[in-house]
CSV table of C-alpha atoms and ligand atoms in Angstrom, one decimal:
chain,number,residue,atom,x,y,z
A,1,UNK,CA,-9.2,-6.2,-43.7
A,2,UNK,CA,-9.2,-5.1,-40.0
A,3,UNK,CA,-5.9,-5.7,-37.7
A,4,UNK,CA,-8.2,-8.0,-35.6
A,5,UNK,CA,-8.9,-10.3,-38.7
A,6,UNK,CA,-5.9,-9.9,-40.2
A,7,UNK,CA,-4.7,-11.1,-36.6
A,8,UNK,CA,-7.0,-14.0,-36.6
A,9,UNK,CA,-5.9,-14.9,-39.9
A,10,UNK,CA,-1.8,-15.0,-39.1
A,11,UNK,CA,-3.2,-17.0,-35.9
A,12,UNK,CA,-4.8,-19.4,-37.9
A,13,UNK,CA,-2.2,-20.1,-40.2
A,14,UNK,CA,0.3,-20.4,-37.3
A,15,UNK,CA,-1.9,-23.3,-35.7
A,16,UNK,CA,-2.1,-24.8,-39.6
A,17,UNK,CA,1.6,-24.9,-39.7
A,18,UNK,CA,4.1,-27.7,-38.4
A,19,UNK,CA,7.0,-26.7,-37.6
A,20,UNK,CA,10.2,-28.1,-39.5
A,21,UNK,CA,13.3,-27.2,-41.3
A,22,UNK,CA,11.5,-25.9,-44.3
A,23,UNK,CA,8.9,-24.0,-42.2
A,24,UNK,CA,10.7,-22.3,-39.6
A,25,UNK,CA,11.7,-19.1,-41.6
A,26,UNK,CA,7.9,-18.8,-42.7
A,27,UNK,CA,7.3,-19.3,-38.8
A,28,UNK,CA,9.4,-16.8,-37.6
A,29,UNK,CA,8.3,-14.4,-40.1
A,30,UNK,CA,4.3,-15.3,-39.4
A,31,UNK,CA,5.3,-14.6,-35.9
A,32,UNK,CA,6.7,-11.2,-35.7
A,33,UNK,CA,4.0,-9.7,-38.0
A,34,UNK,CA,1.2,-11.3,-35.3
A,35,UNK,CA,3.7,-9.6,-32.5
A,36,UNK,CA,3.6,-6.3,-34.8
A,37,UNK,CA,-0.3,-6.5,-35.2
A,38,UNK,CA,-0.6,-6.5,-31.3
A,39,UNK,CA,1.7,-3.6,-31.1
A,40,UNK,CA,-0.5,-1.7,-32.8
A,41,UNK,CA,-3.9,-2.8,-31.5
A,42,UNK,CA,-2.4,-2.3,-28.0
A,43,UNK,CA,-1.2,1.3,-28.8
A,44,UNK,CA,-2.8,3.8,-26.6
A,45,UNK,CA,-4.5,6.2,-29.6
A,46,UNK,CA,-6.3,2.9,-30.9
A,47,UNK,CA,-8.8,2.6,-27.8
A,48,UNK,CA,-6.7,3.9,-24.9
A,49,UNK,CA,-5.3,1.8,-22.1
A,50,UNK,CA,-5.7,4.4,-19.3
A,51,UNK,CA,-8.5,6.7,-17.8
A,52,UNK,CA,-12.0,5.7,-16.2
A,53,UNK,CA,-11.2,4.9,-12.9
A,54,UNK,CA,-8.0,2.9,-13.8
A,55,UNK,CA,-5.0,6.2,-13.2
A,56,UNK,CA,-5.0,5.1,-9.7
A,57,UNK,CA,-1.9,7.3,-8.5
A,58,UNK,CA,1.2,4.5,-7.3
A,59,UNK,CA,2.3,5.0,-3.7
A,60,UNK,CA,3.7,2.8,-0.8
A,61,UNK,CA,7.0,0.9,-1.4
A,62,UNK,CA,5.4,-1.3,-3.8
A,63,UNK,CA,2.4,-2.1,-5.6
A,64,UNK,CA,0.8,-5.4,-6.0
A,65,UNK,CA,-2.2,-6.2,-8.2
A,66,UNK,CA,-5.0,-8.3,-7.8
A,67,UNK,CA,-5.7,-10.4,-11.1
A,68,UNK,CA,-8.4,-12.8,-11.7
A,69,UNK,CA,-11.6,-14.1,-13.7
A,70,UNK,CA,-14.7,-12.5,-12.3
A,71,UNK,CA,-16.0,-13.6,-8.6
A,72,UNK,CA,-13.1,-15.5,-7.5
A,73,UNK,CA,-12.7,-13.0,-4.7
A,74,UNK,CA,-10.3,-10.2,-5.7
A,75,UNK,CA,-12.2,-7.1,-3.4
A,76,UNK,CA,-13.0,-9.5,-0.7
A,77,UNK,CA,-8.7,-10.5,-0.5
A,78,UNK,CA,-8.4,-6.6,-1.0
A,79,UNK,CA,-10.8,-6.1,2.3
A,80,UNK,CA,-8.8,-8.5,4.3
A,81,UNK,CA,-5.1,-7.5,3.4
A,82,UNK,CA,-5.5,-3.8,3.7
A,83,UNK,CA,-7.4,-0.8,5.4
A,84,UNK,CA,-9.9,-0.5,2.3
A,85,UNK,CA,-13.8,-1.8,1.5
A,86,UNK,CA,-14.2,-2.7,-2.2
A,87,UNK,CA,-17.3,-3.9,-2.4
A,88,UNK,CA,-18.1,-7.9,-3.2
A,89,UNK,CA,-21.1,-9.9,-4.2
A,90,UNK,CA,-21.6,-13.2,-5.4
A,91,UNK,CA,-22.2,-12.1,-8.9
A,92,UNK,CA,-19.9,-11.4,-11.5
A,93,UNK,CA,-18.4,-7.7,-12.7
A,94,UNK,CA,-19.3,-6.4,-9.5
A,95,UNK,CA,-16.2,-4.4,-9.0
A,96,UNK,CA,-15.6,-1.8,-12.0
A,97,UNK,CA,-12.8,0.3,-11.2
A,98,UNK,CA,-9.7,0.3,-9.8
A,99,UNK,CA,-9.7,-0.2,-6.3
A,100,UNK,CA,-6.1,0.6,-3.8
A,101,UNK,CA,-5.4,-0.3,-0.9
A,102,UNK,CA,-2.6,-0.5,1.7
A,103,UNK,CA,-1.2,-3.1,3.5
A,104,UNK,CA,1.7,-2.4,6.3
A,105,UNK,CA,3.9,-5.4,6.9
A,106,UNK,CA,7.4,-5.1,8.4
A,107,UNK,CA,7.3,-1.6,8.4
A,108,UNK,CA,6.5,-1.4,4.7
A,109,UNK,CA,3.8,0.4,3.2
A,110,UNK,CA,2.6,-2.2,0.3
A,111,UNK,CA,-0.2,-0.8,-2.1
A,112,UNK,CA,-2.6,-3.4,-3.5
A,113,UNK,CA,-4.9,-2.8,-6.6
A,114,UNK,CA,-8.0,-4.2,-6.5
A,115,UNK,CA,-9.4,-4.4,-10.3
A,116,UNK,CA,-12.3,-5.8,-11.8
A,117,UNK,CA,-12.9,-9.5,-13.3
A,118,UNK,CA,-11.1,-10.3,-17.0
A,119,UNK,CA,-12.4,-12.7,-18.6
A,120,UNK,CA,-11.1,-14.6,-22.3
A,121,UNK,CA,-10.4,-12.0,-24.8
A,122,UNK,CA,-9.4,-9.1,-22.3
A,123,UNK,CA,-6.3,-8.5,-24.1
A,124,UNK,CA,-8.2,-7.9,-27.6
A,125,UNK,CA,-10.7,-5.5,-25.9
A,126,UNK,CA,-13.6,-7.3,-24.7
A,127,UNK,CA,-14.9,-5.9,-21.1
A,128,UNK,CA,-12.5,-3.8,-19.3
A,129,UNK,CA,-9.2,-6.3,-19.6
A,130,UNK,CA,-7.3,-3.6,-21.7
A,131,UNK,CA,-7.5,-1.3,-18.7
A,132,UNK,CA,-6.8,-4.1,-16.5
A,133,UNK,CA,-3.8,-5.8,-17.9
A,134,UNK,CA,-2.3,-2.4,-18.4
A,135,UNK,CA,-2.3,-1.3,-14.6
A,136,UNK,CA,-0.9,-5.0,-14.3
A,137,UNK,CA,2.1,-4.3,-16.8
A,138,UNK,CA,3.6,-1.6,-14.4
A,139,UNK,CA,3.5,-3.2,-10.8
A,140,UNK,CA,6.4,-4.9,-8.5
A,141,UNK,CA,4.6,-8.3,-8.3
A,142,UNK,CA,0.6,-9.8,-9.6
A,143,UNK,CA,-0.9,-12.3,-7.2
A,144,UNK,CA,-2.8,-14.4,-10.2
A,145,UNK,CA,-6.0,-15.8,-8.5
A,146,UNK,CA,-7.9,-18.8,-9.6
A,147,UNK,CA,-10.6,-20.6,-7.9
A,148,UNK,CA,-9.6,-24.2,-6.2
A,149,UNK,CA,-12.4,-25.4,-8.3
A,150,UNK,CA,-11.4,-24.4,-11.5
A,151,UNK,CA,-7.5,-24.3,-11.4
A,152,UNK,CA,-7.7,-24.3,-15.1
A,153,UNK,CA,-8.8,-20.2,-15.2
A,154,UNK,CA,-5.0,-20.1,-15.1
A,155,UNK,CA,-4.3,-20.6,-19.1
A,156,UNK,CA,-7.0,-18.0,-19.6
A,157,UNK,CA,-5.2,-15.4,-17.4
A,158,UNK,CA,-1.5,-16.5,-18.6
A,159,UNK,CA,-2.9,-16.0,-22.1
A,160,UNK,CA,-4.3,-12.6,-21.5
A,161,UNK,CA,-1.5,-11.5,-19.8
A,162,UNK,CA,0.8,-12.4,-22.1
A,163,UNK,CA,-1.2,-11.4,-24.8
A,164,UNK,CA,-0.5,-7.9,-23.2
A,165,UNK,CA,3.3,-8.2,-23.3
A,166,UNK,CA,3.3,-9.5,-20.1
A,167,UNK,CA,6.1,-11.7,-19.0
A,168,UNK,CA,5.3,-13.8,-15.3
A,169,UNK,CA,8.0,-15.2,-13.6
A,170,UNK,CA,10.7,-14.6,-16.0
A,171,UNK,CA,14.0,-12.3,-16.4
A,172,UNK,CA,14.5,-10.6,-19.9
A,173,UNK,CA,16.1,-12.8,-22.3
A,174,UNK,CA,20.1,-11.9,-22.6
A,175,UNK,CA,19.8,-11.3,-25.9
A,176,UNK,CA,22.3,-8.2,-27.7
A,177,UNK,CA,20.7,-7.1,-31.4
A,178,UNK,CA,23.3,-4.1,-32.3
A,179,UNK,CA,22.3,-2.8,-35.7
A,180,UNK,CA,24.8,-1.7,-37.9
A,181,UNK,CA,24.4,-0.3,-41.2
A,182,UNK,CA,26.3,-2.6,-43.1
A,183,UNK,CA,27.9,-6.0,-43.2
A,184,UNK,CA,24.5,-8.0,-43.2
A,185,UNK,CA,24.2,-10.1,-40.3
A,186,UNK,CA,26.2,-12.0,-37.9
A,187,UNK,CA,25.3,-14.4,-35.2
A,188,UNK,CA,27.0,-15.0,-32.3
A,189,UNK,CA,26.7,-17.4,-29.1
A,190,UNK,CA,28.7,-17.5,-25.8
A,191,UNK,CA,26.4,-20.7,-25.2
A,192,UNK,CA,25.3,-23.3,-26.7
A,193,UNK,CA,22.0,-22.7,-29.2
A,194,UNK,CA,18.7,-25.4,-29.5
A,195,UNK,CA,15.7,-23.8,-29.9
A,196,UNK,CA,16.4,-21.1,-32.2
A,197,UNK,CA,17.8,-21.5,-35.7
A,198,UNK,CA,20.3,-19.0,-37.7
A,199,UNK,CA,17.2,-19.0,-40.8
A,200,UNK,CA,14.7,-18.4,-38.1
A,201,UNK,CA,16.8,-14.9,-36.8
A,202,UNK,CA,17.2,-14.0,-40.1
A,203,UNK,CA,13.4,-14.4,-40.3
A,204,UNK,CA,12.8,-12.0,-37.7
A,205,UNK,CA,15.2,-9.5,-38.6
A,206,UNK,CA,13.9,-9.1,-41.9
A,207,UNK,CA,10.5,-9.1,-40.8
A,208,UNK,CA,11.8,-5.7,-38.7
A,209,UNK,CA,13.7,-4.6,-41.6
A,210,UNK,CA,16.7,-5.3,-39.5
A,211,UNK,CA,18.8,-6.5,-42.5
A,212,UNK,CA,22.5,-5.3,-40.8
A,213,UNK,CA,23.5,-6.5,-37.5
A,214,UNK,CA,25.2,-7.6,-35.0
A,215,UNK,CA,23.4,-10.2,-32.8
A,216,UNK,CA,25.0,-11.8,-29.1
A,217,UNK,CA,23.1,-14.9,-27.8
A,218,UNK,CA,24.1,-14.8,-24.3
A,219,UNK,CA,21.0,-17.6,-23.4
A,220,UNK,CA,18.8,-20.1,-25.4
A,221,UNK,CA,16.0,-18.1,-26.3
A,222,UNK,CA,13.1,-19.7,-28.5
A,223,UNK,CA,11.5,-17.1,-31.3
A,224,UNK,CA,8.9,-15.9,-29.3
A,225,UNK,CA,11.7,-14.7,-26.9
A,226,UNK,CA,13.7,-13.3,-29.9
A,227,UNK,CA,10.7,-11.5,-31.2
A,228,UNK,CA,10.3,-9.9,-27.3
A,229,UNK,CA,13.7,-8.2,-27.6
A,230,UNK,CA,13.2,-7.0,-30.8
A,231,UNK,CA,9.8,-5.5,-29.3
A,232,UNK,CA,11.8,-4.2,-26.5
A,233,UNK,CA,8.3,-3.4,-24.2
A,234,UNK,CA,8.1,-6.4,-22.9
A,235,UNK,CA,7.1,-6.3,-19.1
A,236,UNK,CA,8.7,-8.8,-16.4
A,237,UNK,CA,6.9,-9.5,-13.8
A,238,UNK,CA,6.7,-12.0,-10.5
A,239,UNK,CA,3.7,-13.9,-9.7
A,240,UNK,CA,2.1,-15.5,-7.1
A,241,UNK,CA,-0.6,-17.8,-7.6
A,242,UNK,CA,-3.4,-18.5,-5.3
A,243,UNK,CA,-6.3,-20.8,-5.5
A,244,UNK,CA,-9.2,-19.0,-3.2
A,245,UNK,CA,-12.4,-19.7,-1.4
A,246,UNK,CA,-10.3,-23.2,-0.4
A,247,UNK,CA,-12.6,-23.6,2.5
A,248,UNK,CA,-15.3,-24.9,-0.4
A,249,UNK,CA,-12.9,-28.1,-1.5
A,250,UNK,CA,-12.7,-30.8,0.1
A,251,UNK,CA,-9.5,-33.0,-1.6
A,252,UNK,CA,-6.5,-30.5,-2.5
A,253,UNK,CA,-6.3,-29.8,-6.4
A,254,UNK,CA,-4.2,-31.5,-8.4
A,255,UNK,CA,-2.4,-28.7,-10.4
A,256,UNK,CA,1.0,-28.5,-11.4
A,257,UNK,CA,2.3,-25.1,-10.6
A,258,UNK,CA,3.4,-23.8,-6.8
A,259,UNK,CA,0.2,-22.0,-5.3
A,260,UNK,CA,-1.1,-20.6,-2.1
A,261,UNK,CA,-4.0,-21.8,-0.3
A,262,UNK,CA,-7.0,-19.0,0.8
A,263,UNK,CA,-9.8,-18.7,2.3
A,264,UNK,CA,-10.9,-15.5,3.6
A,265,UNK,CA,-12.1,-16.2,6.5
A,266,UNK,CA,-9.0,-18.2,7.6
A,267,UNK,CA,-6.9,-15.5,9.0
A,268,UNK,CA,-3.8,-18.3,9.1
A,269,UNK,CA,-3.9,-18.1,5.2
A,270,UNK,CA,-4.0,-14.5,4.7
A,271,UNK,CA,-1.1,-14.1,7.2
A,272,UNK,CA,0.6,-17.0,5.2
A,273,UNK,CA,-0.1,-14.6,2.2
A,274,UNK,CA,1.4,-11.4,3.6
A,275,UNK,CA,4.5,-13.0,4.2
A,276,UNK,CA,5.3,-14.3,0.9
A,277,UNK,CA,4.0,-10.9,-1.0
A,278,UNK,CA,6.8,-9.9,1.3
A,279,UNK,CA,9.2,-12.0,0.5
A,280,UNK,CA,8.9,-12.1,-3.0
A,281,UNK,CA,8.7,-8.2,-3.8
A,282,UNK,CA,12.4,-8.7,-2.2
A,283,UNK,CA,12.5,-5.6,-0.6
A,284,UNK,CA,15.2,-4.7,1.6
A,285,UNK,CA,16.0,-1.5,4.3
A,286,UNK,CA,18.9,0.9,3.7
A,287,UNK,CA,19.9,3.4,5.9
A,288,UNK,CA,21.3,7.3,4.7
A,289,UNK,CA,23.5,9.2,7.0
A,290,UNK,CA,24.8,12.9,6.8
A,291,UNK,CA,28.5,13.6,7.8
A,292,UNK,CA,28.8,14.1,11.4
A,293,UNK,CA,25.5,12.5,12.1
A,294,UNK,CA,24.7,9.2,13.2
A,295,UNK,CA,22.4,7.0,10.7
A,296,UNK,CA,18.7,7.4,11.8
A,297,UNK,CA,18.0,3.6,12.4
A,298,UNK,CA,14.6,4.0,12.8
A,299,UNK,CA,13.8,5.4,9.5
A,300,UNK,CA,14.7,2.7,6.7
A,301,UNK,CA,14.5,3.5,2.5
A,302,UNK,CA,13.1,0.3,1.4
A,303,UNK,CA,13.8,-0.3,-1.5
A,304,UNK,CA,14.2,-3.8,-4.1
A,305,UNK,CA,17.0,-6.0,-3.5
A,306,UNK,CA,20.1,-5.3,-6.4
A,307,UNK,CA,19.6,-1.0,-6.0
A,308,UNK,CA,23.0,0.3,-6.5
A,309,UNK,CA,24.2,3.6,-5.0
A,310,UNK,CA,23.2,5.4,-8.3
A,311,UNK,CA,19.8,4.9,-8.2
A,312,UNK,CA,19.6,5.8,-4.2
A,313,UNK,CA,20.8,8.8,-5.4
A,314,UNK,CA,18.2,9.0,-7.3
A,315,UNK,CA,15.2,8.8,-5.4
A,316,UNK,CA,17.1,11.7,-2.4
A,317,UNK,CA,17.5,14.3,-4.5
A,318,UNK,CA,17.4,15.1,-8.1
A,319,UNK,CA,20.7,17.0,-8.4
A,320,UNK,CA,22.8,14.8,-6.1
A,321,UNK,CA,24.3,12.6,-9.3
A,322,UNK,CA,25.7,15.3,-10.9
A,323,UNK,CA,27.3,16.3,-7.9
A,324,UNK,CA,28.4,12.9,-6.7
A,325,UNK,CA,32.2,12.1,-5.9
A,326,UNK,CA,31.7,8.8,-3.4
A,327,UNK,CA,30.1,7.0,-1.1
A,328,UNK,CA,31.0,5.5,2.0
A,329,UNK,CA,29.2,2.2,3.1
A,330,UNK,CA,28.6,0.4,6.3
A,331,UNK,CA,27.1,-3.0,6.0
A,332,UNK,CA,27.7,-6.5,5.1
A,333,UNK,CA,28.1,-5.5,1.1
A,334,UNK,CA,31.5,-4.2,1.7
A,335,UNK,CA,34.6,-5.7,3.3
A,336,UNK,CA,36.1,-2.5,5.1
A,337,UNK,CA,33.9,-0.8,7.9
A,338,UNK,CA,32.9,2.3,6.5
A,339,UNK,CA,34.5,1.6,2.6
A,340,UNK,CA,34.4,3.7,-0.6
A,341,UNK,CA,32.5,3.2,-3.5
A,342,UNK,CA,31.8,4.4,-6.4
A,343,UNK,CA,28.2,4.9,-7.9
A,344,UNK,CA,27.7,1.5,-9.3
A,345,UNK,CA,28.3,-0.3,-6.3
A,346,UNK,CA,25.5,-2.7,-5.1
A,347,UNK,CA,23.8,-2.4,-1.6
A,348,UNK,CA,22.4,-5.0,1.2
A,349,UNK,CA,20.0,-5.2,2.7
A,350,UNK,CA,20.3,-2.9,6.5
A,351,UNK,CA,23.7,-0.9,4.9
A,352,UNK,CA,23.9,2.6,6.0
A,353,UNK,CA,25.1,4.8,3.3
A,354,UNK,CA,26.8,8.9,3.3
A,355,UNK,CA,26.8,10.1,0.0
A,356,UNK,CA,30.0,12.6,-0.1
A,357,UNK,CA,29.4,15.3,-2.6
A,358,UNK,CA,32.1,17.6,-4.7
B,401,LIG,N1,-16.6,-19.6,0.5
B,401,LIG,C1,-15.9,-18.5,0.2
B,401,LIG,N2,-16.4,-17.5,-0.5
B,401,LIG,C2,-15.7,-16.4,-0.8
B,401,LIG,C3,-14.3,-16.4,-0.5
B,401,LIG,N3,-13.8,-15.2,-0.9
B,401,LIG,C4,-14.8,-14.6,-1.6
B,401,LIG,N4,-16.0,-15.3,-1.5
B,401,LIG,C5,-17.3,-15.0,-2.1
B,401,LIG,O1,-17.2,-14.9,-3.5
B,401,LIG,C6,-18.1,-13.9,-4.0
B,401,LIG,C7,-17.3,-13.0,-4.9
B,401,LIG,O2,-16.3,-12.3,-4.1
B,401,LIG,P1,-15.7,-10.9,-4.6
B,401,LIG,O3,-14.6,-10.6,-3.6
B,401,LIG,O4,-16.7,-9.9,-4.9
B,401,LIG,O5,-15.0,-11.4,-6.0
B,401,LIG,P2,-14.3,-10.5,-7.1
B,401,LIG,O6,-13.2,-11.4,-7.6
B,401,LIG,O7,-13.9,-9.2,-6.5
B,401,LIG,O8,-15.4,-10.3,-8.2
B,401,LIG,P3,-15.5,-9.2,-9.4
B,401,LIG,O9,-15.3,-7.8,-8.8
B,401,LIG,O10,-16.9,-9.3,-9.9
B,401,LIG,O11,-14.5,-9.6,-10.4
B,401,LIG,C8,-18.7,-13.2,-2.8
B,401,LIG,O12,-19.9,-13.7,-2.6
B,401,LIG,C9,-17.7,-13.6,-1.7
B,401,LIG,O13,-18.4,-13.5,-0.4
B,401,LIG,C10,-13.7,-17.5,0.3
B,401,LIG,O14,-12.5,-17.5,0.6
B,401,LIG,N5,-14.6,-18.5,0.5
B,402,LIG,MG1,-14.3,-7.3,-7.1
């Protein structure tokens, strides 16, 4: 049997099955072998996730990507937001490749990948959705776009996405799982536990040949959840959902999820738009400063909100963490003006930094 009908099959008998105290450790156990199948169908030697117009290179501050069932106007948002001309039509599949483009918006430099249509079934091959979804797994933010007629496209592109080991709108689940190699297991909560049983982490853990552990539930997680730390390549990412071409709707949608409102010939909506890509990629401005220098003012690192001196270090030079003794920060993160700190300290947004060396 093939790993898509063996998939089908686990599938299947996951839908069959009710969920109840004598079921759950079959669930959890059906669960992480269809999360193990994926795995392996989405590994890059079986098909390849990359190549064919889709290695488009990352630059900019942040990249943003454009996701969406075919013709519901992905290249013509691209066109208006940025400098670049993907080409649209009014059929479907008309863009085939990965498209960038930049948009400049508070002195940021914001790339945004146009990609083609996915449609159900992307995430199990069919079209180009592998290649799709998996430029989609490495971005800063997805704009999910659905047509105001058909608000309902948005299960088919939260299914695909997560299908993908995509994870919108969500933080990764604080979850510890040290293995040990003996003892057997122990569980372990610094809250309270509903939706996951004691039988249905042992389920798992077996099912990973985990059979010694240590395991720390610092939140409620549900199995599916459990199963995502134990995969460990889960991807986070923010969404923002729009419903386009409004201007052919006449009474507003009634959908239950937060959305934005385009038409793309309304410029008030795509400005509306550009502000809340903005403000939702979180970026902030720091400033660097050499000894006996005054900060240059003018020329911001943006970077995302939460970057701690460490990784600043990072992206100036290579070498300068291993030769790091302090900092000294201006800005409203610290109390003193200029005030020590060491390398795990957190910046704000417009602090001006000196890294001192050894
Ligand atoms: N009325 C209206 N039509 C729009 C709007 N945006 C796009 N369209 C039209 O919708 C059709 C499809 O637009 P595209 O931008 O090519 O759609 P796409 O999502 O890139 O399509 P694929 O590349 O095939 O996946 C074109 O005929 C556009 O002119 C809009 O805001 N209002
Ligand atoms: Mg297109």
């Amino acid at each position: 049997m093939g790993l898509q009908e063996k998939l089908k099959e686990l599938e299947d008998e996951l839908a069959r099955t009710q969920k109840n105290k004598a079921t759950e450790y079959h669930i959890g156990i059906v669960k992480s072998k269809i999360a193990q199948i994926r795995r392996e169908l989405l590994s890059p030697k079986k098909g390849g996730a990359s190549g064919g117009g889709f290695d488009v290179k990352k630059s900019g501050d942040a990249t943003v990507a454009l996701i969406g069932l075919p013709s519901v106007g992905k290249s013509t948002l691209l066109n208006r937001l940025t400098n670049a001309e993907s080409k649209t039509a009014a059929y479907a599949f008309t863009t085939l490749k990965c498209i960038p483009g930049t948009l400049e918006y508070n002195n940021t430099k914001i790339q945004i990948l146009d990609l083609p249509g996915i449609i159900e079934g992307a995430k199990d091959g069919k079209g180009r959705g592998r290649e799709v979804i998996a430029v989609a797994r490495g971005v800063d933010l997805i704009l999910v776009m659905l047509e105001a007629t058909h608000p309902e496209q948005r299960r088919i592109i939260e299914t695909e996405l997560y299908g993908f080991g995509i994870r919108v709108n969500s933080r990764r689940p604080r979850v510890n799982i040290g293995k040990a190699i003996r003892g057997g297991v122990t569980i372990n909560h610094t809250v309270p536990i509903t939706k996951i049983s004691d039988r249905e982490i042992m389920a798992t853990l077996s099912s990973y040949s985990i059979f010694n552990a240590n395991v720390v539930l610092h939140q409620d997680v549900t199995v599916d959840e459990f199963i995502d730390v134990l995969e460990g390549n889960r991807s986070y990412v923010p969404v923002i959902y729009l419903l386009t071409k409004f201007d052919t709707i006449k009474e507003k949608p009634k959908v239950d999820f937060e959305y934005l409102p385009i038409s793309a010939d309304n410029k008030e909506s795509i400005e509306k738009l550009k502000a809340t890509i903005y403000k939702r990629l979180d970026l902030i401005s720091i400033f660097t400063k050499r000894r006996g220098e005054d900060a240059d003012l003018t020329e911001p690192m943006i970077v995302r909100r939460g970057i701690s001196i460490s990784e600043v270090c990072e992206k100036l030079h290579r070498d300068l963490k291993k030769d790091f003794r302090y900092a000294l920060v201006w800005g409203t993160s610290v109390k003193h003006q200029p005030q020590r700190v060491g390398i795990y300290h957190i910046l704000d947004d417009k602090d001006v930094v000196q890294i001192i060396k050894r």
